[in-house]
Coordinates of C-alpha atoms and ligand atoms in Angstrom, one line a residue:
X20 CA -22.8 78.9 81.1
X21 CA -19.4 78.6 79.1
X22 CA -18.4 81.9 77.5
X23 CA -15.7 82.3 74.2
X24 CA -15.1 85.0 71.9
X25 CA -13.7 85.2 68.5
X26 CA -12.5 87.9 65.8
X27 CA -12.0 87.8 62.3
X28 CA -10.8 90.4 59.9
X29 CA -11.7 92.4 57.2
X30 CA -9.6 92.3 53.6
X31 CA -8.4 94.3 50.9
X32 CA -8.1 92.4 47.1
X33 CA -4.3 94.0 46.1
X34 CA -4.4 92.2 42.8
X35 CA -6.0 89.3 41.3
X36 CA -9.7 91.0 41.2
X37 CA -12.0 89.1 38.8
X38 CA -9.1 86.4 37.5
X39 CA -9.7 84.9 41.0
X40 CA -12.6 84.3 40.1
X41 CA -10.9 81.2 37.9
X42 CA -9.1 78.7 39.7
X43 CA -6.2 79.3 37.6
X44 CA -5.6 82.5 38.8
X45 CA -3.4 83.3 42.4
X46 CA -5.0 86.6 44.5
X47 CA -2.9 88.4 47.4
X48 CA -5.4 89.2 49.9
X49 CA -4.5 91.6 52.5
X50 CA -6.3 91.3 56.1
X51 CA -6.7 94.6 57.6
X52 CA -6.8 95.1 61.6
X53 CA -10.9 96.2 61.5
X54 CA -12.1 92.7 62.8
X55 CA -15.1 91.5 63.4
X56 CA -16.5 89.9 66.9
X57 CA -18.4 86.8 68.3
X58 CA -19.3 86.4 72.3
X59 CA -20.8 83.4 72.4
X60 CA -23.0 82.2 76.2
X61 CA -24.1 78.7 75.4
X62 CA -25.6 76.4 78.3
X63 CA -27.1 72.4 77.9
X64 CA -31.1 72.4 76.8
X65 CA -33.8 70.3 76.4
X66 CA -34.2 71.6 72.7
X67 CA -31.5 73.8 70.7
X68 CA -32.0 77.3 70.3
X69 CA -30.1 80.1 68.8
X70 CA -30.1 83.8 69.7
X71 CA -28.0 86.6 67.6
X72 CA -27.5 90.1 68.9
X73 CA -26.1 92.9 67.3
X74 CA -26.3 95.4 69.5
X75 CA -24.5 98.1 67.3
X76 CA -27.0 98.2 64.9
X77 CA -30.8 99.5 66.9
X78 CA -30.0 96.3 69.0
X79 CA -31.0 94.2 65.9
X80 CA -31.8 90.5 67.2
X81 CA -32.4 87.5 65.4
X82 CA -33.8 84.7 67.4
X83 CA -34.2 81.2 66.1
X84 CA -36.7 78.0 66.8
X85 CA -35.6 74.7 65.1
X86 CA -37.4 72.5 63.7
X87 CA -36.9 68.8 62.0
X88 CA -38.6 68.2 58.6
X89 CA -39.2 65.1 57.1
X90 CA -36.0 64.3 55.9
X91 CA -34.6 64.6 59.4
X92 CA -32.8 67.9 58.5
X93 CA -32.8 70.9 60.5
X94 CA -34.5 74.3 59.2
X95 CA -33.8 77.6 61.6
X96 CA -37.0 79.1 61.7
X97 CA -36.7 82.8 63.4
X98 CA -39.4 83.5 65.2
X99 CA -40.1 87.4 64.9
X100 CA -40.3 86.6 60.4
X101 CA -36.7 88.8 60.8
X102 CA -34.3 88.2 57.9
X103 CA -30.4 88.2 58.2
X104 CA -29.6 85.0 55.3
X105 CA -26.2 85.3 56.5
X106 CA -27.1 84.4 60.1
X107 CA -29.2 81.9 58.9
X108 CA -27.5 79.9 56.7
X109 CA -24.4 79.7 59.0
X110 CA -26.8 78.5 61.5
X111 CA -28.3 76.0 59.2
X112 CA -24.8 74.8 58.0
X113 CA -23.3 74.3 61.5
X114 CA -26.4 72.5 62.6
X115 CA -27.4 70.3 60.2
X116 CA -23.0 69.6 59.9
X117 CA -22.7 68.5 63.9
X118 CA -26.1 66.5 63.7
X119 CA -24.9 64.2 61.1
X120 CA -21.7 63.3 63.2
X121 CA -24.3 62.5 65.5
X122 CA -23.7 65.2 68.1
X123 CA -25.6 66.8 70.7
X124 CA -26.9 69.8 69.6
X125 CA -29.2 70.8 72.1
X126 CA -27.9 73.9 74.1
X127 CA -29.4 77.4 74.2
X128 CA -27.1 79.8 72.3
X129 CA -26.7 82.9 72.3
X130 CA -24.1 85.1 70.2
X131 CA -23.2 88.9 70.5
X132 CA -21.4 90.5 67.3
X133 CA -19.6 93.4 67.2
X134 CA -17.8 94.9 64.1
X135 CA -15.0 97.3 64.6
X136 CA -15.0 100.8 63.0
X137 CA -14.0 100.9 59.3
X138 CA -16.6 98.6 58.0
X139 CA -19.6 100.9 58.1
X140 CA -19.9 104.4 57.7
X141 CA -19.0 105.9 60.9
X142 CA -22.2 108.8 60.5
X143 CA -24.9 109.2 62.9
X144 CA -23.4 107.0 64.8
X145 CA -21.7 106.9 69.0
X146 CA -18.4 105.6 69.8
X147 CA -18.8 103.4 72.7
X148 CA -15.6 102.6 74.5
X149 CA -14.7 99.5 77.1
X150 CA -11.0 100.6 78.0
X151 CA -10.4 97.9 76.0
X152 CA -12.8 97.6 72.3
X153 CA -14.1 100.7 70.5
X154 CA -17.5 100.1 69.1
X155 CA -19.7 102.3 67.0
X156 CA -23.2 102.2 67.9
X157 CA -25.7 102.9 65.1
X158 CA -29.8 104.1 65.9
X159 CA -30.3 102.0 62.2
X160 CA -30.7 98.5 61.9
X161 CA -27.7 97.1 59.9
X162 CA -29.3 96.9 56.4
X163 CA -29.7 100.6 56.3
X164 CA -25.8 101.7 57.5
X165 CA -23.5 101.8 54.5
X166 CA -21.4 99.6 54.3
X167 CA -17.5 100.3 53.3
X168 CA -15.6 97.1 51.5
X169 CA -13.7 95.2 53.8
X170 CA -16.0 92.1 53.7
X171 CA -18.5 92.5 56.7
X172 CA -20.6 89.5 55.3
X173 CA -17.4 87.3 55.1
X174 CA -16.4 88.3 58.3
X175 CA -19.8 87.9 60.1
X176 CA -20.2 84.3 58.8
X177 CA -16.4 83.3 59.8
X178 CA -16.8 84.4 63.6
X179 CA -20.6 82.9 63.7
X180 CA -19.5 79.8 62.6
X181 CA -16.2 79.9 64.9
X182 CA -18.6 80.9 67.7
X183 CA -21.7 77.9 66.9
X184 CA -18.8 75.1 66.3
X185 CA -17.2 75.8 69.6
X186 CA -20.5 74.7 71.3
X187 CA -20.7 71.6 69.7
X188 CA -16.4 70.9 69.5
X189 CA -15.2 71.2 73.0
X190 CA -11.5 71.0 72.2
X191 CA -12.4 73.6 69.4
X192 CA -9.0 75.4 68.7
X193 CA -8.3 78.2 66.5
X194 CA -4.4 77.1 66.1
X195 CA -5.6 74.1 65.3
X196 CA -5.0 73.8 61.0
X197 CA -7.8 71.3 61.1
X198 CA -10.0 73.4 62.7
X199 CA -9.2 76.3 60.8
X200 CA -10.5 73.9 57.6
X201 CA -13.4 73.2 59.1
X202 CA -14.4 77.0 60.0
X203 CA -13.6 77.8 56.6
X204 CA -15.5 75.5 54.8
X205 CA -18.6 75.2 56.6
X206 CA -18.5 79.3 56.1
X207 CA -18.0 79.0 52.7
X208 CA -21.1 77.0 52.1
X209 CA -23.0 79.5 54.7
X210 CA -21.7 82.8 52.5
X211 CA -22.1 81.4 48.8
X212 CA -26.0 80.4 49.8
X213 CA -26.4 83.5 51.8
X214 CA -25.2 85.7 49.3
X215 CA -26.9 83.4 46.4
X216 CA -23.8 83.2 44.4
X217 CA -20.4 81.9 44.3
X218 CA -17.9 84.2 44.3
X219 CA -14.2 83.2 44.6
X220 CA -14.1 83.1 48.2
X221 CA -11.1 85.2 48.7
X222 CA -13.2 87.0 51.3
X223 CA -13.9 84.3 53.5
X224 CA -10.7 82.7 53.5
X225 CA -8.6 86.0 54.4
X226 CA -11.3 86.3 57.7
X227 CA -10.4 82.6 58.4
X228 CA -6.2 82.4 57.0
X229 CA -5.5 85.8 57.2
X230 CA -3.0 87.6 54.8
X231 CA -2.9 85.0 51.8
X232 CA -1.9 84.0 48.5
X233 CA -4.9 82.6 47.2
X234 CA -6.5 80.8 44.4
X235 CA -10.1 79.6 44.7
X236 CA -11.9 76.3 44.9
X237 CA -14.7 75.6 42.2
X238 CA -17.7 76.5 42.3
X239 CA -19.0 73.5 41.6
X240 CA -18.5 72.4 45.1
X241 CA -20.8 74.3 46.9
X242 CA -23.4 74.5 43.5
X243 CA -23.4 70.9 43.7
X244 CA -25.1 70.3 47.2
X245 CA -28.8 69.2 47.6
X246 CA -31.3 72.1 49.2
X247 CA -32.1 70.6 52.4
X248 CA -35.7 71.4 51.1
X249 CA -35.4 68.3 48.8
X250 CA -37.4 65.0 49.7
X251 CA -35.2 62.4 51.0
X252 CA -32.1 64.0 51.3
X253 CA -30.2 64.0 54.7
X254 CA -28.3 67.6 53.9
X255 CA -26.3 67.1 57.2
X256 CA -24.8 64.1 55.3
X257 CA -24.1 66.1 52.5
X258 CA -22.3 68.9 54.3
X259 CA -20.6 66.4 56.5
X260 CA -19.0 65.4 53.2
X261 CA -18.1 68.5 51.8
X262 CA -17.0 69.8 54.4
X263 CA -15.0 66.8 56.0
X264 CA -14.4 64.3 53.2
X265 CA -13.7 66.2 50.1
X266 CA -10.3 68.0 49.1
X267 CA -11.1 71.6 47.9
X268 CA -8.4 71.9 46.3
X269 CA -7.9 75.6 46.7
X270 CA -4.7 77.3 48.1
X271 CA -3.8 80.1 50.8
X272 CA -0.1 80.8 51.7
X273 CA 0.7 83.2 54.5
X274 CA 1.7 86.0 53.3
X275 CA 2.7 89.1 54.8
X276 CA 4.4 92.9 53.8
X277 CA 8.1 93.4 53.6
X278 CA 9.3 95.1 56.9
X279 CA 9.5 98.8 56.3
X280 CA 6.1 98.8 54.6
X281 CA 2.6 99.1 55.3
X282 CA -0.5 99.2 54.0
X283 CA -3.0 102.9 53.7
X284 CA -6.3 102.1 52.4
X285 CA -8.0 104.9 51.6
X286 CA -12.3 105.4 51.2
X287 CA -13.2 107.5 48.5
X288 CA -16.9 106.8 48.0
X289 CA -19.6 104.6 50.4
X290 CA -21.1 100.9 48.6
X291 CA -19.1 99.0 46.4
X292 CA -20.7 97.8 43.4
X293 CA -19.2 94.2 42.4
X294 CA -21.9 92.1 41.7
X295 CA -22.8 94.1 38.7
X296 CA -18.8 95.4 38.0
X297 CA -18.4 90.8 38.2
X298 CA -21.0 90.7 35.7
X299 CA -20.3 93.4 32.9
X300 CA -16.7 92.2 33.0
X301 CA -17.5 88.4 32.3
X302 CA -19.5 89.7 29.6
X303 CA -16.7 90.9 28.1
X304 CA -14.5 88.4 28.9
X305 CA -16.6 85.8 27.4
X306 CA -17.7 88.5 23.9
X307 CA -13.8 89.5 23.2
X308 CA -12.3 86.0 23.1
X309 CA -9.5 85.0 22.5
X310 CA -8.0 88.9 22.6
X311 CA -9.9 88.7 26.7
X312 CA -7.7 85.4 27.3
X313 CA -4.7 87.5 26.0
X314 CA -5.5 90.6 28.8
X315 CA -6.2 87.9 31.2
X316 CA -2.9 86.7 30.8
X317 CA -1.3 90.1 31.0
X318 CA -2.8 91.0 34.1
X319 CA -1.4 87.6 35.1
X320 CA 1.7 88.4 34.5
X321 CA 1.8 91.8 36.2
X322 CA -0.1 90.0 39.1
X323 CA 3.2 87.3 39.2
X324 CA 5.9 89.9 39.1
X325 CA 3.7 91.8 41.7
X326 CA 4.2 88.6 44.0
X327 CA 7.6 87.6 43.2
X328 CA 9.3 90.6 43.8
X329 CA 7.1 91.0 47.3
X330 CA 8.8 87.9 48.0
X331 CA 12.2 88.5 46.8
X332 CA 12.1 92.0 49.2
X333 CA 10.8 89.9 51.7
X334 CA 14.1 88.0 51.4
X335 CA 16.5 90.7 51.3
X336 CA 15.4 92.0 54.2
X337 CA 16.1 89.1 55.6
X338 CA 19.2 88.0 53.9
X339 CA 21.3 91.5 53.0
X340 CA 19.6 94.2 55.2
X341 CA 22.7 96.6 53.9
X342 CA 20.8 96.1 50.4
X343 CA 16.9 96.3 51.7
X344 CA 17.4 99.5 53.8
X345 CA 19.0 101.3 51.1
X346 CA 16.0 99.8 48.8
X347 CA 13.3 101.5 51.6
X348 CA 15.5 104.9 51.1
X349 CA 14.5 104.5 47.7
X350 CA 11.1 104.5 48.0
X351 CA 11.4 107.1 51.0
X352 CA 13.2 109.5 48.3
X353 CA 10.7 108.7 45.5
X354 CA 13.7 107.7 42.8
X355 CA 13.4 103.8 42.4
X356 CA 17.0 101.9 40.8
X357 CA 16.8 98.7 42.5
X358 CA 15.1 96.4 40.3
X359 CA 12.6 94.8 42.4
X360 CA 11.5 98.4 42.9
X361 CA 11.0 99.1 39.2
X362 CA 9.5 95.5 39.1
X363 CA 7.0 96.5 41.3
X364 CA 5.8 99.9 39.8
X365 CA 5.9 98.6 36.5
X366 CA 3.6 95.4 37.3
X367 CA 0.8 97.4 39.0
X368 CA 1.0 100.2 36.6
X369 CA 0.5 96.8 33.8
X370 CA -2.5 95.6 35.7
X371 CA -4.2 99.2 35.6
X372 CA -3.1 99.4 31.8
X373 CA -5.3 96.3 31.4
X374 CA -8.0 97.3 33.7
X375 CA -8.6 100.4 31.9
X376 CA -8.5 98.8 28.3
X377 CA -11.3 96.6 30.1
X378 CA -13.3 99.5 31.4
X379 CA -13.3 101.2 27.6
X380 CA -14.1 98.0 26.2
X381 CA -16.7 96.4 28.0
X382 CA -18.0 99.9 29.8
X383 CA -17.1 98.7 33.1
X384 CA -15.7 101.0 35.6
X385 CA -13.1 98.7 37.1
X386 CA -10.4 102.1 37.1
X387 CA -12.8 105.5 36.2
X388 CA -11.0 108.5 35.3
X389 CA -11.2 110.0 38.5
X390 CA -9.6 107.1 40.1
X391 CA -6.8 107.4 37.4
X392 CA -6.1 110.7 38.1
X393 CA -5.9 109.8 42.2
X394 CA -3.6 107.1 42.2
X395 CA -1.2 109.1 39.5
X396 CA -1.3 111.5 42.1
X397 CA -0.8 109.0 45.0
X398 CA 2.6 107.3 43.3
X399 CA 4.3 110.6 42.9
X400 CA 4.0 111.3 46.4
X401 CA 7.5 110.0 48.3
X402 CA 7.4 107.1 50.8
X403 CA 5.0 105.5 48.4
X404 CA 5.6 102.1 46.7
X405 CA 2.4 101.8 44.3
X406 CA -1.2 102.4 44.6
X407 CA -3.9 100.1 43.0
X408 CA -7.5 99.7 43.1
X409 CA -8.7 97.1 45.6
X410 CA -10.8 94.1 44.5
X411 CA -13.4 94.9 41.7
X412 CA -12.1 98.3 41.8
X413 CA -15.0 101.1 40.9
X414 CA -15.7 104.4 43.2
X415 CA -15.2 103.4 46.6
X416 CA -11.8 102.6 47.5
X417 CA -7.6 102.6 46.6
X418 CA -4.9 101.0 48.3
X419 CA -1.5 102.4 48.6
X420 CA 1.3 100.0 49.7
X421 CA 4.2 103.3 51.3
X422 CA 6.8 103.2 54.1
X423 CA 5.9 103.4 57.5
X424 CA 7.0 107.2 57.6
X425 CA 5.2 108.0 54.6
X426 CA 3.1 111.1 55.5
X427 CA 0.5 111.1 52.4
X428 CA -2.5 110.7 55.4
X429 CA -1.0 114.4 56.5
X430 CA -0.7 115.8 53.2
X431 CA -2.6 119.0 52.1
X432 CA -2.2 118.1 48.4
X433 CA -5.9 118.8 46.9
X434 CA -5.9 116.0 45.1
X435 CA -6.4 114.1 48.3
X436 CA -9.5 115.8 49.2
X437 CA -12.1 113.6 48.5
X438 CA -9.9 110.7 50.3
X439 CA -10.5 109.7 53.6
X440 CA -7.4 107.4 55.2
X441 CA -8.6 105.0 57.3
X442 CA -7.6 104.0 60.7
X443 CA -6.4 100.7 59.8
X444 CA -3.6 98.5 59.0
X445 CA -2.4 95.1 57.7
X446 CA -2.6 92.1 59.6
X447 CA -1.4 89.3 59.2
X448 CA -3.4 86.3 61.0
X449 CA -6.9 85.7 60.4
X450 CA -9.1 83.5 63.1
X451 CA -8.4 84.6 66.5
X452 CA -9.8 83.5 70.0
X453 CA -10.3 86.6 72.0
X454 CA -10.8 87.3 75.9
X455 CA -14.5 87.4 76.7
X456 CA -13.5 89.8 79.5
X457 CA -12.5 92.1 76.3
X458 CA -16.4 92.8 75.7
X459 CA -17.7 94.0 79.3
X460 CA -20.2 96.3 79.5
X461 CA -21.3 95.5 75.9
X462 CA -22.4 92.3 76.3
Ligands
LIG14 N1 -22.4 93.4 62.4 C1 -23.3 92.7 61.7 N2 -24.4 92.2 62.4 C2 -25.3 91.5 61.7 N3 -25.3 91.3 60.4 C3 -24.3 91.8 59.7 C4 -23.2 92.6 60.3 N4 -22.4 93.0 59.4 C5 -22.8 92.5 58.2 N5 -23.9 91.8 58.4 C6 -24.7 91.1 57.3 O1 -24.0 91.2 56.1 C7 -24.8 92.0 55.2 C8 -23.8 92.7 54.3 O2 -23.3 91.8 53.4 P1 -23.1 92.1 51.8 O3 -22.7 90.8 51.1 O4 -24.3 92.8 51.3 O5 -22.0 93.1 51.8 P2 -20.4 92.8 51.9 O6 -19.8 92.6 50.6 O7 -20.1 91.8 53.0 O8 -20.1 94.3 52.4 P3 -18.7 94.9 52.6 O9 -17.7 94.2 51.8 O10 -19.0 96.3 52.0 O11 -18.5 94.9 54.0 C9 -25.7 92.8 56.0 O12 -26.8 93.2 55.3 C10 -26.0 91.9 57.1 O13 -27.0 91.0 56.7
LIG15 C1 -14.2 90.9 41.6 C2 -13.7 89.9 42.6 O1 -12.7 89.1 42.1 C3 -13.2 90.6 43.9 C4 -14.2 91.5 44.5 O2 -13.5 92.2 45.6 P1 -14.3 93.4 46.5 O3 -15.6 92.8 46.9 O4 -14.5 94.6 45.6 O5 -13.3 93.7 47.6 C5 -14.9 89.0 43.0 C6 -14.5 87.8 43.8 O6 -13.3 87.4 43.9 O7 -15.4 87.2 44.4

């Protein structure tokens, strides 16, 4: 029986929401340090078979038969008439991927998942502890625990496909850019069909790359493959090309926060909202042009001098630290001179501009009021850089970028009351390998 476990991590959208959605448009994607877990136990079979255990969630299990249709492919069938599409198109993917290279897929799988605190609502629910993970165990099956943002899906599909591909690729290796594709695009094509839409990835690729610059792939890519449903077509072939033969042309740069500074993401409501948030704002894009072009374009610009001046303090505190420490006392004493400083406030504050002009326009509530009124409460605080909302913005969630000694998660200002801080931080690498030993007693 060979054993392996993998982590992935959850993200946070700083800016870019909804222009990543165009491939012109760059994102900087933040991965935070709630992960989430495969253990995978896999041992040679007569016939392939594929158990998946969440233990955290009412011991939810998902256990899967495969069978061949006509056209050769291979269709997951699970056995109990459970539903998880995310599980099962991952499963579908992998398989159907590794038995058009003509591989031996015949093992009997199974794969435990674990998801660390901060992407659920951590009601009704007991902390389990290893010495070495902290779990949260729920007496609800997963569908019926809120969820909190940080891209469990995305997450779930990256370590279930790390975890399935390193039973069918022996010299499977996470530092391995090349393998790292692979993951990413076979869990690409697993989370678009899953989720049954294409979205702009960003969530999938900070699990797999970690902290990133990115800018999407079209859509087109994944809309244009065959159901493996259809008469005649080998779908493994299909995949096999995608996912092997055919340049994405997307981008991710490893990115990572200025020394000094960290991220504070803070959870102000339960259940994000973005499928309907995506929708109402591409109905306004697409009934306000060209003036939507021209906001585009703003926000663009905001998002740019958002990234560049990142970049340039990323420099400095490499190149003049005389210059970036007294640039940090800045932010410590709340009175910003240096210009990347100014830069920075002045970019995010742009973005917002926008995104509320969007909000009153096209009745969308990418920054409500109440949100407004938070983060113009947040950015006066000292130790604080800028606060935005995260990803599609709405209700749930804001992000603060501050100085490590910033004390806002201690302050007794009221109009932090509805905010709770989460236990997390940035990181910076996405895909890891862990050590099964990591997991005992829960698995
Ligand atoms: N630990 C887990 N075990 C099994 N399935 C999971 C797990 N975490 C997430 N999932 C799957 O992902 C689904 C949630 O994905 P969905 O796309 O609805 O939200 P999401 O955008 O990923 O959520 P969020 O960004 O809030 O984490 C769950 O209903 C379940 O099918
Ligand atoms: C609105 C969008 O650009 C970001 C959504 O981010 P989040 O799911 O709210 O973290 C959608 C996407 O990129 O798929």
């Amino acid at each position: 029986m060979i054993q392996r476990a993998f982590s992935a991590p959850g993200k946070a959208l700083l800016v870019g929401g909804y222009l990543v959605l165009d491939q012109e448009y760059e994102s900087y994607v933040v991965a935070l340090s709630s992960r989430m877990h495969s253990v995978v136990e896999s041992k040679p079979s007569d016939e392939i078979k594929v158990k998946v255990i969440s233990s955290q969630f009412n011991n939810d299990t998902w256990e899967y038969s495969i069978l061949k249709n006509s056209a050769g492919n291979l269709k997951p069938l699970e056995i109990n008439g459970l539903k998880n599409p995310f599980v099962e198109k991952t499963i579908l993917n992998v398989l159907n991927f590794f038995n058009a290279k003509k591989s031996n897929v015949n093992y009997e799988i199974t794969i435990k998942i674990f998801s660390d605190p901060g992407f659920h609502s951590e009601n009704e629910s007991k902390v389990m502890f290893n010495g070495k993970k902290k779990f949260n165990f729920h007496k609800k099956t997963i569908t019926n625990v809120p969820k909190t943002g940080l891209g469990s899906s995305a997450c779930l599909v990256t370590v279930l496909t790390s975890a399935l591909v390193s039973v069918f690729l022996n010299d499977f290796n996470v530092n391995n850019e090349e393998n790292l594709s692979l993951i990413h695009n076979l869990a690409q094509v697993a989370h678009c069909q899953a989720q049954g839409k294409v979205g702009s990835g960003f969530d999938v690729a900070a699990a797999t790359f970690g902290s990133i610059l990115y800018q999407r792939f079209s859509a087109d890519l994944i809309n244009s493959l065959p159901s493996f449903e259809d008469e005649g077509i080998n779908y493994g072939e299909h995949v096999l090309n995608l996912v092997n033969n055919t340049d994405w042309h997307f981008t991710h740069h490893r990115i990572q926060l200025p020394k000094g500074l960290r991220l504070i993401m803070g959870d102000v409501n339960t259940g994000s909202e973005t499928t309907k948030l995506v929708a109402k704002v591409k109905a306004w894009y697409n009934d306000n042009m060209p003036e939507s072009l021209n906001v585009y374009k703003s926000i663009n610009d905001g998002n740019s001098k958002f990234i560049s001046s990142l970049t340039i303090m990323n420099e400095l505190a490499g190149s003049n630290v005389e210059e970036y420490n007294l640039i940090l006392k800045e932010i410590e004493q709340g009175e910003f001179k240096h210009k990347v400083l100014t830069d920075i406030s002045e970019s995010i504050l742009k973005i917002r501009s926008n995104f509320r002009n969007i909000s009153k326009e096209g009745s969308v509530d990418i920054e409500p009021a109440v949100q407004t009124e938070l983060l113009n409460n947040v950015i006066k605080q000292r130790g604080v850089l800028t606060a935005m909302i995260p990803g599609a913005g709405g209700y749930d969630a804001i992000s603060i970028i501050a100085t490590n000694d910033c004390n806002i998660k201690k302050s007794s200002d009221s109009s932090f009351e509805n905010v709770t801080f989460l236990d997390l931080k940035q990181e910076n690498f996405g895909l890891l390998e862990e050590e099964t030993s990591s997991y005992d007693s829960f698995t």
